XYZ file of C-alpha atoms in Angstrom:
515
model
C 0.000 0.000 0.000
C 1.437 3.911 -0.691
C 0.663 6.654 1.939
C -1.304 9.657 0.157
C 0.027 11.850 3.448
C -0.180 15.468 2.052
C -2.226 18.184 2.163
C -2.667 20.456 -0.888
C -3.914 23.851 -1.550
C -4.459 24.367 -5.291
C -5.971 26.721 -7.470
C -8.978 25.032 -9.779
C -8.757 25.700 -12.906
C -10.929 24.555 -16.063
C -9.295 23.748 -19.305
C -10.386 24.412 -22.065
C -10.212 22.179 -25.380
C -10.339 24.398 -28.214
C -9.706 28.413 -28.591
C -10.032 30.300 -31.509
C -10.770 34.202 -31.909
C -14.302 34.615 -32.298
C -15.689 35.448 -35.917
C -19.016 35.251 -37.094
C -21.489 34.486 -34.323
C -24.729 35.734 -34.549
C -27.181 36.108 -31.647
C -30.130 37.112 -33.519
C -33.120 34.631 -32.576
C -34.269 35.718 -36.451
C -31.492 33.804 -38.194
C -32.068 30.541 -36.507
C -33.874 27.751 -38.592
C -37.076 27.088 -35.808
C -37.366 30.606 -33.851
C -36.383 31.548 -30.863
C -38.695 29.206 -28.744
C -42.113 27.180 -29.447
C -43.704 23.398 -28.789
C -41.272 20.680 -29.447
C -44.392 18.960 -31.320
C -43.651 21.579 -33.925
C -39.380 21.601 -34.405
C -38.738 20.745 -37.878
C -35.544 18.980 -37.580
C -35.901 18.348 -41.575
C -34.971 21.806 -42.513
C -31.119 20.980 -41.907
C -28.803 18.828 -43.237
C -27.093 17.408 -40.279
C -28.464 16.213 -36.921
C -26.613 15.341 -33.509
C -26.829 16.196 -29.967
C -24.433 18.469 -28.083
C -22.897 15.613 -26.175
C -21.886 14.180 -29.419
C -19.495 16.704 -30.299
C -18.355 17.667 -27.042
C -16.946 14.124 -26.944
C -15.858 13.811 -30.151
C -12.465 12.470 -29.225
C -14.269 9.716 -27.672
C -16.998 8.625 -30.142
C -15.304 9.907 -33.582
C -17.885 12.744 -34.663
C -16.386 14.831 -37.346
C -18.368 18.103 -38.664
C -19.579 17.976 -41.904
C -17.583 20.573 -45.153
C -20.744 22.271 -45.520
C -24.114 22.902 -44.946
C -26.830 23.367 -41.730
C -26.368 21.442 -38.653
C -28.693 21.221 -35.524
C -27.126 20.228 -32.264
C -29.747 19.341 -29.463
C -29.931 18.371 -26.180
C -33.124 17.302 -23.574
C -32.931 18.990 -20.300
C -33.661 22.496 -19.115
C -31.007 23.043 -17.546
C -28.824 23.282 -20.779
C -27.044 27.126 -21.173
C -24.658 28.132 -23.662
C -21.399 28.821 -21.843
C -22.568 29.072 -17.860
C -20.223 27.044 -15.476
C -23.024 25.927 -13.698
C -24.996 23.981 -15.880
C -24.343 21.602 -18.439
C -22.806 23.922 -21.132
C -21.500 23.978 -25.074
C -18.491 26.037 -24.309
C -15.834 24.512 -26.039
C -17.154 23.422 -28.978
C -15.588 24.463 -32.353
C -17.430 25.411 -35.260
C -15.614 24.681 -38.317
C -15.688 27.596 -41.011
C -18.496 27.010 -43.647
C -21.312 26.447 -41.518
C -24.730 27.394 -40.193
C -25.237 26.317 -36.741
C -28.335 26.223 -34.704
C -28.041 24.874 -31.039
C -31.514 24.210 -29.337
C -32.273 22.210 -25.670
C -36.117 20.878 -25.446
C -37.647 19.842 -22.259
C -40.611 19.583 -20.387
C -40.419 20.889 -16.620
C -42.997 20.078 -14.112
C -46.494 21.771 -14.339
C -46.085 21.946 -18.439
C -48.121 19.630 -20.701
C -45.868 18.974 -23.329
C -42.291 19.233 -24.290
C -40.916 22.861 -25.171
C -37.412 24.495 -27.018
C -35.837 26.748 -26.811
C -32.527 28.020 -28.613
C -29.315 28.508 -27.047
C -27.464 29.728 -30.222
C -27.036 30.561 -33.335
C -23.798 30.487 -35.436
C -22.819 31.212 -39.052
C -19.025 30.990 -40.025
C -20.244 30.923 -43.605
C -17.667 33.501 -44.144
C -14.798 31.310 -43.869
C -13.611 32.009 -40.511
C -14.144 29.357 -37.480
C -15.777 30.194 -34.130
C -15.392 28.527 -30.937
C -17.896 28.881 -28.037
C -17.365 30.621 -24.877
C -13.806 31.576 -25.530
C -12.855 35.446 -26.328
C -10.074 37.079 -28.112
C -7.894 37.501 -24.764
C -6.913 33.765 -24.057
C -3.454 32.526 -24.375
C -3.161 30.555 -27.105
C -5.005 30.495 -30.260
C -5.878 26.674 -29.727
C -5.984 26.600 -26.029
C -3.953 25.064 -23.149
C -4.909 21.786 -24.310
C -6.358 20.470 -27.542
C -7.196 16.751 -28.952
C -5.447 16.858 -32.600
C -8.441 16.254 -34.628
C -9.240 19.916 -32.730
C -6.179 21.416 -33.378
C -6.446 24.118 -36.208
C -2.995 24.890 -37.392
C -4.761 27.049 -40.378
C -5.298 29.773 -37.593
C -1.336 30.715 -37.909
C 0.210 32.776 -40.447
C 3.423 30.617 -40.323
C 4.436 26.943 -38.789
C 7.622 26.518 -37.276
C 9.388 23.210 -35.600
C 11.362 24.724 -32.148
C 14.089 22.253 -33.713
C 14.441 23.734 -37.190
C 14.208 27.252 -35.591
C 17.389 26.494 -33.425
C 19.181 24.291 -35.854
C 19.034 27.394 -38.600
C 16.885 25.749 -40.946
C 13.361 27.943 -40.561
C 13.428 31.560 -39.778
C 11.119 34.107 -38.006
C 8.231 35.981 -40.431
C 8.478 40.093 -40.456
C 4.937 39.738 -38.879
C 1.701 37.673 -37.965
C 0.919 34.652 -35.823
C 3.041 32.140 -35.371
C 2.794 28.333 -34.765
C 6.102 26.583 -33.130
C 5.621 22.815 -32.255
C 7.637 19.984 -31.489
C 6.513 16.278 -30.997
C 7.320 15.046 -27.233
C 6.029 15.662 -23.877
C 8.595 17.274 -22.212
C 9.174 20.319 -23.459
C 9.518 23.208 -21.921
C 10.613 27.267 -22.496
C 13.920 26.120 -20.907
C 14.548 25.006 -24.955
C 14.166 28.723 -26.579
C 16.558 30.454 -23.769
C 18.048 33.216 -25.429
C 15.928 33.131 -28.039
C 14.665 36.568 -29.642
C 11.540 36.641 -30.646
C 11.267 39.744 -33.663
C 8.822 42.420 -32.940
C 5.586 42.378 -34.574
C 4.746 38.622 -33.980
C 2.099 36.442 -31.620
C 3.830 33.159 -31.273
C 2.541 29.671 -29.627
C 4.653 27.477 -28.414
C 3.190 23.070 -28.672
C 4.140 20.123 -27.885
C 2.397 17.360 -29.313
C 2.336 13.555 -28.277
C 0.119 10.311 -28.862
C -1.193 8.611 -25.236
C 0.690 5.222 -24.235
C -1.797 2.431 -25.037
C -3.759 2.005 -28.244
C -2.657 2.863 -31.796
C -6.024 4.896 -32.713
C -5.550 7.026 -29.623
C -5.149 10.326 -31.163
C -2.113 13.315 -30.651
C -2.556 15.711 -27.923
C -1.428 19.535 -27.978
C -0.598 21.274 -25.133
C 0.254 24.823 -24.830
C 3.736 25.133 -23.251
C 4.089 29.317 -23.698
C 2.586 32.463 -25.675
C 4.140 35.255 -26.729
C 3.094 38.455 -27.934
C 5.456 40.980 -29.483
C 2.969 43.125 -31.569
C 3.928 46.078 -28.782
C 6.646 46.693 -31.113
C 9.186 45.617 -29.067
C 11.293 42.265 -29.242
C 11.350 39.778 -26.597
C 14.793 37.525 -25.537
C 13.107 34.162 -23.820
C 13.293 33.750 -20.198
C 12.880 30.184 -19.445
C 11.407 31.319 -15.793
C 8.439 33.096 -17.787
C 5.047 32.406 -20.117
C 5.492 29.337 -19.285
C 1.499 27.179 -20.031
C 0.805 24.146 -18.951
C 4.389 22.563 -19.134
C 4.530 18.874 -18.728
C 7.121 19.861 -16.068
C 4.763 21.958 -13.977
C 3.415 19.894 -10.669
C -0.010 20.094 -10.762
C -2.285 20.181 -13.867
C -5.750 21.956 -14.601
C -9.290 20.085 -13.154
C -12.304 20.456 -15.389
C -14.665 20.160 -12.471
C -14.494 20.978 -8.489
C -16.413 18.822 -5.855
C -15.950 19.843 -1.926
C -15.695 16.311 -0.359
C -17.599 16.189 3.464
C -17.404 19.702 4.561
C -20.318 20.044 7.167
C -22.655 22.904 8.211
C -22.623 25.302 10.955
C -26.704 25.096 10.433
C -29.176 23.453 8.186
C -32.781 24.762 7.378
C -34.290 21.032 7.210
C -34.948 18.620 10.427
C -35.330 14.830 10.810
C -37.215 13.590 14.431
C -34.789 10.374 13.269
C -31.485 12.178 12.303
C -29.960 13.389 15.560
C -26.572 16.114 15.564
C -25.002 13.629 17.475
C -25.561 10.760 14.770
C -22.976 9.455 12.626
C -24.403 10.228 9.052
C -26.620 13.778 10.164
C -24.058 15.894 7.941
C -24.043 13.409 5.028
C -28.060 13.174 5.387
C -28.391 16.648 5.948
C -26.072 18.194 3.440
C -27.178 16.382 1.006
C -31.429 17.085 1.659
C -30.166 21.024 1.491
C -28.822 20.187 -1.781
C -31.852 18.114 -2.798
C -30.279 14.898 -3.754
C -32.657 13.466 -0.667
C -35.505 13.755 1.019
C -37.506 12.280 3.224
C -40.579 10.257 3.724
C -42.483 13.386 5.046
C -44.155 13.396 8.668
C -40.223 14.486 9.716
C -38.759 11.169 8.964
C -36.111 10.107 6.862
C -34.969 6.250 7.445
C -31.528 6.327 8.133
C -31.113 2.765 8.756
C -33.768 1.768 5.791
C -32.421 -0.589 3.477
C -31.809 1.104 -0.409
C -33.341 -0.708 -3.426
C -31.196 -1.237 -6.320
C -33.878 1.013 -7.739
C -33.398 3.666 -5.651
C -29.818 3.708 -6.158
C -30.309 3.584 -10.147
C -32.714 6.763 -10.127
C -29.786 8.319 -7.569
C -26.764 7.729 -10.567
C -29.667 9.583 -13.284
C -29.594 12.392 -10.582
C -26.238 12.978 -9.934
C -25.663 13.175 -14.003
C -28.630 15.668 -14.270
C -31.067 13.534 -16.121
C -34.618 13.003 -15.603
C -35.858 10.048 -14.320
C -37.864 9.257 -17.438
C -39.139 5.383 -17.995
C -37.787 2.013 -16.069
C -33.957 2.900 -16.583
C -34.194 -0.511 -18.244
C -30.837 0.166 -20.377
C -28.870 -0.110 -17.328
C -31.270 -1.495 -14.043
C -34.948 -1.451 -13.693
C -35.714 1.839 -11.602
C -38.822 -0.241 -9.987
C -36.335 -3.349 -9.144
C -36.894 -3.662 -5.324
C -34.129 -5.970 -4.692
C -31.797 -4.689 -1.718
C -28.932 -2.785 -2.850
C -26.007 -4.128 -1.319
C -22.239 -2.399 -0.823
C -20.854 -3.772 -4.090
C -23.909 -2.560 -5.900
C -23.697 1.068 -5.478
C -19.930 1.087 -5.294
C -18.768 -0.204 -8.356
C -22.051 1.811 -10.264
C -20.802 4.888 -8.719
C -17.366 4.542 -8.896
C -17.036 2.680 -11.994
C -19.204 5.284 -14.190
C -16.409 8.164 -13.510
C -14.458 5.905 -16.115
C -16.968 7.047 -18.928
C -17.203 10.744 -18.305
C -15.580 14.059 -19.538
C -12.623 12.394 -21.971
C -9.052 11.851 -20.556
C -6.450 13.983 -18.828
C -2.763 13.399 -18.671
C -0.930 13.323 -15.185
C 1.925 15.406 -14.526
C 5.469 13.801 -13.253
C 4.836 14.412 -9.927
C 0.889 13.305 -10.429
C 1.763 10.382 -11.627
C 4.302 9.562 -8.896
C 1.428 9.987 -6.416
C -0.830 8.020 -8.088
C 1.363 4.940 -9.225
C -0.203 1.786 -7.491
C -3.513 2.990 -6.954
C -6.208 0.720 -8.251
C -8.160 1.763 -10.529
C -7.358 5.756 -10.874
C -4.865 5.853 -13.912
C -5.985 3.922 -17.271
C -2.721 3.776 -18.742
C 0.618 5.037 -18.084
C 4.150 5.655 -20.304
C 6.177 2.464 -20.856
C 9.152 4.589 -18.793
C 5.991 4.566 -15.446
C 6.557 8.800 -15.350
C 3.417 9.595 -16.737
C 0.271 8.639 -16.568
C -3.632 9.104 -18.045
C -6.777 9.555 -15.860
C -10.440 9.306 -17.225
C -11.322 12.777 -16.658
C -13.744 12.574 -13.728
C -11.572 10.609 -12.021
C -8.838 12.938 -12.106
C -10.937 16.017 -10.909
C -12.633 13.486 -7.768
C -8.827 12.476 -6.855
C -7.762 15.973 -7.403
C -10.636 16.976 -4.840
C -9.908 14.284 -2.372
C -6.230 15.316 -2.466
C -7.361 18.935 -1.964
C -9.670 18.366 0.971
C -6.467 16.551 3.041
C -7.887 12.887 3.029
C -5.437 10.197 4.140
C -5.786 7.215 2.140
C -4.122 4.217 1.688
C -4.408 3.395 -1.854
C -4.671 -0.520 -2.693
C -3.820 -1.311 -5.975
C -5.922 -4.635 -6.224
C -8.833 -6.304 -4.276
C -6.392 -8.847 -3.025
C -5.142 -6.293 -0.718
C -8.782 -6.926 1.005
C -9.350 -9.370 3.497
C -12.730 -10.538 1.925
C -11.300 -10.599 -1.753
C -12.271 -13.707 -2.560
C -16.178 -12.721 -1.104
C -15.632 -10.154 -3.912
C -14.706 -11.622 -6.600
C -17.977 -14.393 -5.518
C -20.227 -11.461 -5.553
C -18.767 -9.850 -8.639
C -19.162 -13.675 -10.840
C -22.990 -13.798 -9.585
C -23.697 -10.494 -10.919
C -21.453 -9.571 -13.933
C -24.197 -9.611 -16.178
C -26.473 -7.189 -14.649
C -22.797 -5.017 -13.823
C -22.479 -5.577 -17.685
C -25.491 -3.345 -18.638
C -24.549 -0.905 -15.550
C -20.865 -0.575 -16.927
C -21.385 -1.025 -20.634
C -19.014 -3.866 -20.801
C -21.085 -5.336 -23.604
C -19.889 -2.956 -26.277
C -17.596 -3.533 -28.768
C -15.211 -0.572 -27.323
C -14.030 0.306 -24.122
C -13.175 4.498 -23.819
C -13.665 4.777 -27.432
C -11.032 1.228 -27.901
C -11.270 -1.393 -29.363
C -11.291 -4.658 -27.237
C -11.182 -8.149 -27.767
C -11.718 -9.310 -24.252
C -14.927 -11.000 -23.493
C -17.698 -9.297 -21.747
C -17.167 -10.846 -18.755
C -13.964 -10.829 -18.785
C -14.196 -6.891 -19.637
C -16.593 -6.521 -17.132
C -14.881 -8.656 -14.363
C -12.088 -6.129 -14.960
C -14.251 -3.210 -14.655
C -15.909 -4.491 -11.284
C -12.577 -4.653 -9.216
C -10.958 -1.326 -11.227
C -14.549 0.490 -9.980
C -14.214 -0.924 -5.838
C -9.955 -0.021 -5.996
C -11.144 3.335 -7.114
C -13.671 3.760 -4.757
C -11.463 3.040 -1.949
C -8.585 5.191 -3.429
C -11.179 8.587 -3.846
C -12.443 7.924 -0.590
C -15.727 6.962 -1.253
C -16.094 3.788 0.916
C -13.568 2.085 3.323
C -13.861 -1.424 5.234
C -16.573 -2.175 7.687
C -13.475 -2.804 10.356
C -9.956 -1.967 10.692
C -8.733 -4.535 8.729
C -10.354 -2.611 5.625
C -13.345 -5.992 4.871
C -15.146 -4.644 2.059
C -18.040 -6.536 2.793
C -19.997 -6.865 -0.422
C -23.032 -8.604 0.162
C -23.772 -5.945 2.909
C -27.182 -4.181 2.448
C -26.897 -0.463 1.967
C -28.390 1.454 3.935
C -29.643 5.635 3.353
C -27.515 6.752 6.056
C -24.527 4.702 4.241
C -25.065 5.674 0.770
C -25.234 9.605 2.022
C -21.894 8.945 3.742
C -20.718 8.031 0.723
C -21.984 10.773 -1.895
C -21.208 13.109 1.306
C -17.216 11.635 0.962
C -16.951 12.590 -2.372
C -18.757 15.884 -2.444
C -22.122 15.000 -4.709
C -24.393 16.650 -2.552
C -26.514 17.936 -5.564
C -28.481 16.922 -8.935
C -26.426 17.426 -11.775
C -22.974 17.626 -10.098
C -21.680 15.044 -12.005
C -22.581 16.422 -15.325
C -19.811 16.056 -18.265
C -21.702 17.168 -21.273
């Protein structure tokens, strides 16, 4: 076991994917295809030549979408809580419109009290003039492409000229009298230390890239990150101080989180009550914190069940919650909500746990990330052949960056065997794989957007004890007793499962919201 001993203030920052200055974006309600707002029952989705959701593209990198040369293109989403670039709800900030396009984003929904589904548009774009647009992002950014940028993302047609830092220092490419600037070099390493002394000309906005492909599959696609920008067009020339504009250097400790949880911080004070949830009671912040939020209530008449066992129902409408869905149907495509079959330990952890794994994309470790993380079950996915860097599923990273943040001493495992119970596990996990099959999605053809030729129960065997390593490694859960006994036939309780939301900070619908 490794010792996760320190405790870290950091500054939370959210990267973006994709910056380019804005052109053509036109907030007129008149230029969109279907209005501003009307009846869902009455959306012509005919009138445009492609269709997707706004999920889709945000996770391009994951699921392939490309945009099309030409044409119209509706991007939807269901939910009301859908906004173009606020932080707080689910958002399309980030997302690049190629040039050559008409764009019409719409959400449509159907809140409580209203008898049928409504939209309503969240933007309209038109880069028909030849110059891209990408949401949320204004002229002032460093970087014309970002701190960090999947390569299928990465417009290199934004820069006047394209320079390798290699060729530049070797003498064979030389600096333009003026515009913008692209210098790149393929590695991870890289860092302003190589361009000390180096004059940058008047006149010029240069970006500095590296460039590098993941460890692990071949179809895994190159990453850009921003290592330093430089702006000269003050009219004065600039001699590189490796100390300086340095971006997002593979060097730097710490790198950027996407999204910010608050893991158990209690309340001075809460405005609801329970006559069964005492202040002296083990789970009344957990219960309490997380009824202000709304993410429970009780039974009314004052009561909320602490020590009521959970259905795996219950716990299935919780996971639609936490991602900001509505609770629409039986939840059939992953468990019935209406299945009243006790919910035991396992259950909930490896559901919880394991779906971080399929949210927000990837993000790369730093050196000294990685070094914290190496042997910890089930937090990195891959890491380099050399063991100095490694790659998180992106809500991973942000709930380990959070537990690290709040001080939590953990002792990471980096199997199940470390458990006492372990084979009781791995019992529990081969009498339910199928059902954890649908949960997980182990039964498609791809894993994270990979191919893989495992079986699906040997995929989702895999999956089962990655998703209980990582939730003892976050913090989530730990043993019933000292010696750490996971215990996974136990029956869950709603005093339990709000310890464990409470120990990861989801006190709230939607907090768990990548789209």
């Amino acid at each position: 076991m490794k010792k996760c001993k320190r405790m870290i203030s950091i500054l939370l920052a959210v990267v973006m994917l994709a910056v380019s200055i804005p052109a053509a974006y036109a907030a007129d309600p008149d230029g969109a295809l279907n209005g501003q707002s009307g009846k869902w029952a009455d959306f012509n989705e005919d009138i445009y030549d492609t269709v997707t959701f706004i999920s889709t593209v945000k996770n391009a990198n994951v699921n392939g979408f490309q945009w099309p040369s030409g044409g119209t293109v509706l991007l939807k989403e269901s939910g009301s809580r859908w906004s173009l670039t606020d932080d707080d709800t689910p958002n399309c900030k980030g997302i690049k419109i190629p040039a050559g396009l008409v764009v019409d984003i719409y959400k449509y929904y159907q809140s409580a009290g209203m008898t049928e589904p409504v939209y309503k548009l969240l933007g309209h774009f038109d880069t028909t003039d030849g110059t891209a647009y990408t949401i949320g992002v204004g002229s002032d950014s460093k970087g014309l492409n970002g701190n960090i940028c999947y390569g299928s993302q990465f417009d290199e047609s934004v820069y006047d000229s394209v320079i390798g830092v290699i060729d530049l220092l070797n003498g064979k490419a030389s600096w333009p009298a003026s515009g913008t600037v692209l210098l790149k070099e393929h590695g991870i390493g890289w860092t302003t230390s190589i361009l000390e002394n180096v004059t940058i000309p008047a006149g010029l906005i240069v970006d500095f890239y590296n460039y590098s492909k993941p460890h692990g599959s071949e179809n895994d696609e190159y990453t850009y990150r921003l290592v330093a920008h430089f702006d000269t067009t003050d009219g004065n020339p600039y001699t590189v101080d490796p100390g300086s504009h340095t971006t997002g250097s593979m060097y730097d400790q710490w790198g950027e989180v996407s999204h910010v949880y608050t893991p158990g911080t209690p309340s001075d004070s809460y405005s609801n009550s329970y006559t069964d949830v005492t202040s002296n009671s083990w789970y009344y912040h957990p219960v309490m914190t997380l009824t202000e939020g709304g993410l429970l209530n009780g039974y009314g008449g004052g009561l909320f069940g602490p020590d009521d066992a959970l259905t795996k129902g219950q716990v299935s409408i919780l996971v639609t919650r936490l991602v900001g869905n509505e609770v629409v149907g039986d939840g059939s495509s992953y468990a019935s909500y209406s299945d009243s079959t006790p919910a035991t330990r396992a259950f909930a952890a490896i559901w919880y746990a394991g779906r971080l794994s399929s949210s927000g994309g990837s993000a790369l470790l730093t050196y000294y990330e990685t070094s914290l993380a190496t042997g910890a079950g089930g937090l990195m996915y891959s890491i380099s052949s050399d063991g100095s860097l490694g790659s998180m599923w992106r809500a991973v990273y942000d709930n380990w960056r959070a537990s690290l943040a709040a001080g939590k001493n953990i002792n990471y495992i980096s199997s199940i065997d470390e458990l006492p119970d372990a084979s009781e596990i791995r019992r529990w996990i081969d009498e339910n794989w199928e059902q954890m099959a649908n949960i997980l999605h182990t039964n498609a053809p791809t894993v994270g957007g990979r191919p893989d030729n495992r079986t699906v129960k040997e995929k989702t065997v895999d999956a089962c004890e990655e998703a209980i390593c990582r939730a003892y490694n976050l913090g989530m859960i730990s043993g019933v007793d000292g010696n750490g006994t996971f215990d996974p036939y136990g029956i869950l309780t709603r005093g339990q499962l709000a310890q464990m939301l409470y120990n990861m900070g989801w006190v709230k619908e939607g907090i768990l919201s990548y789209s």
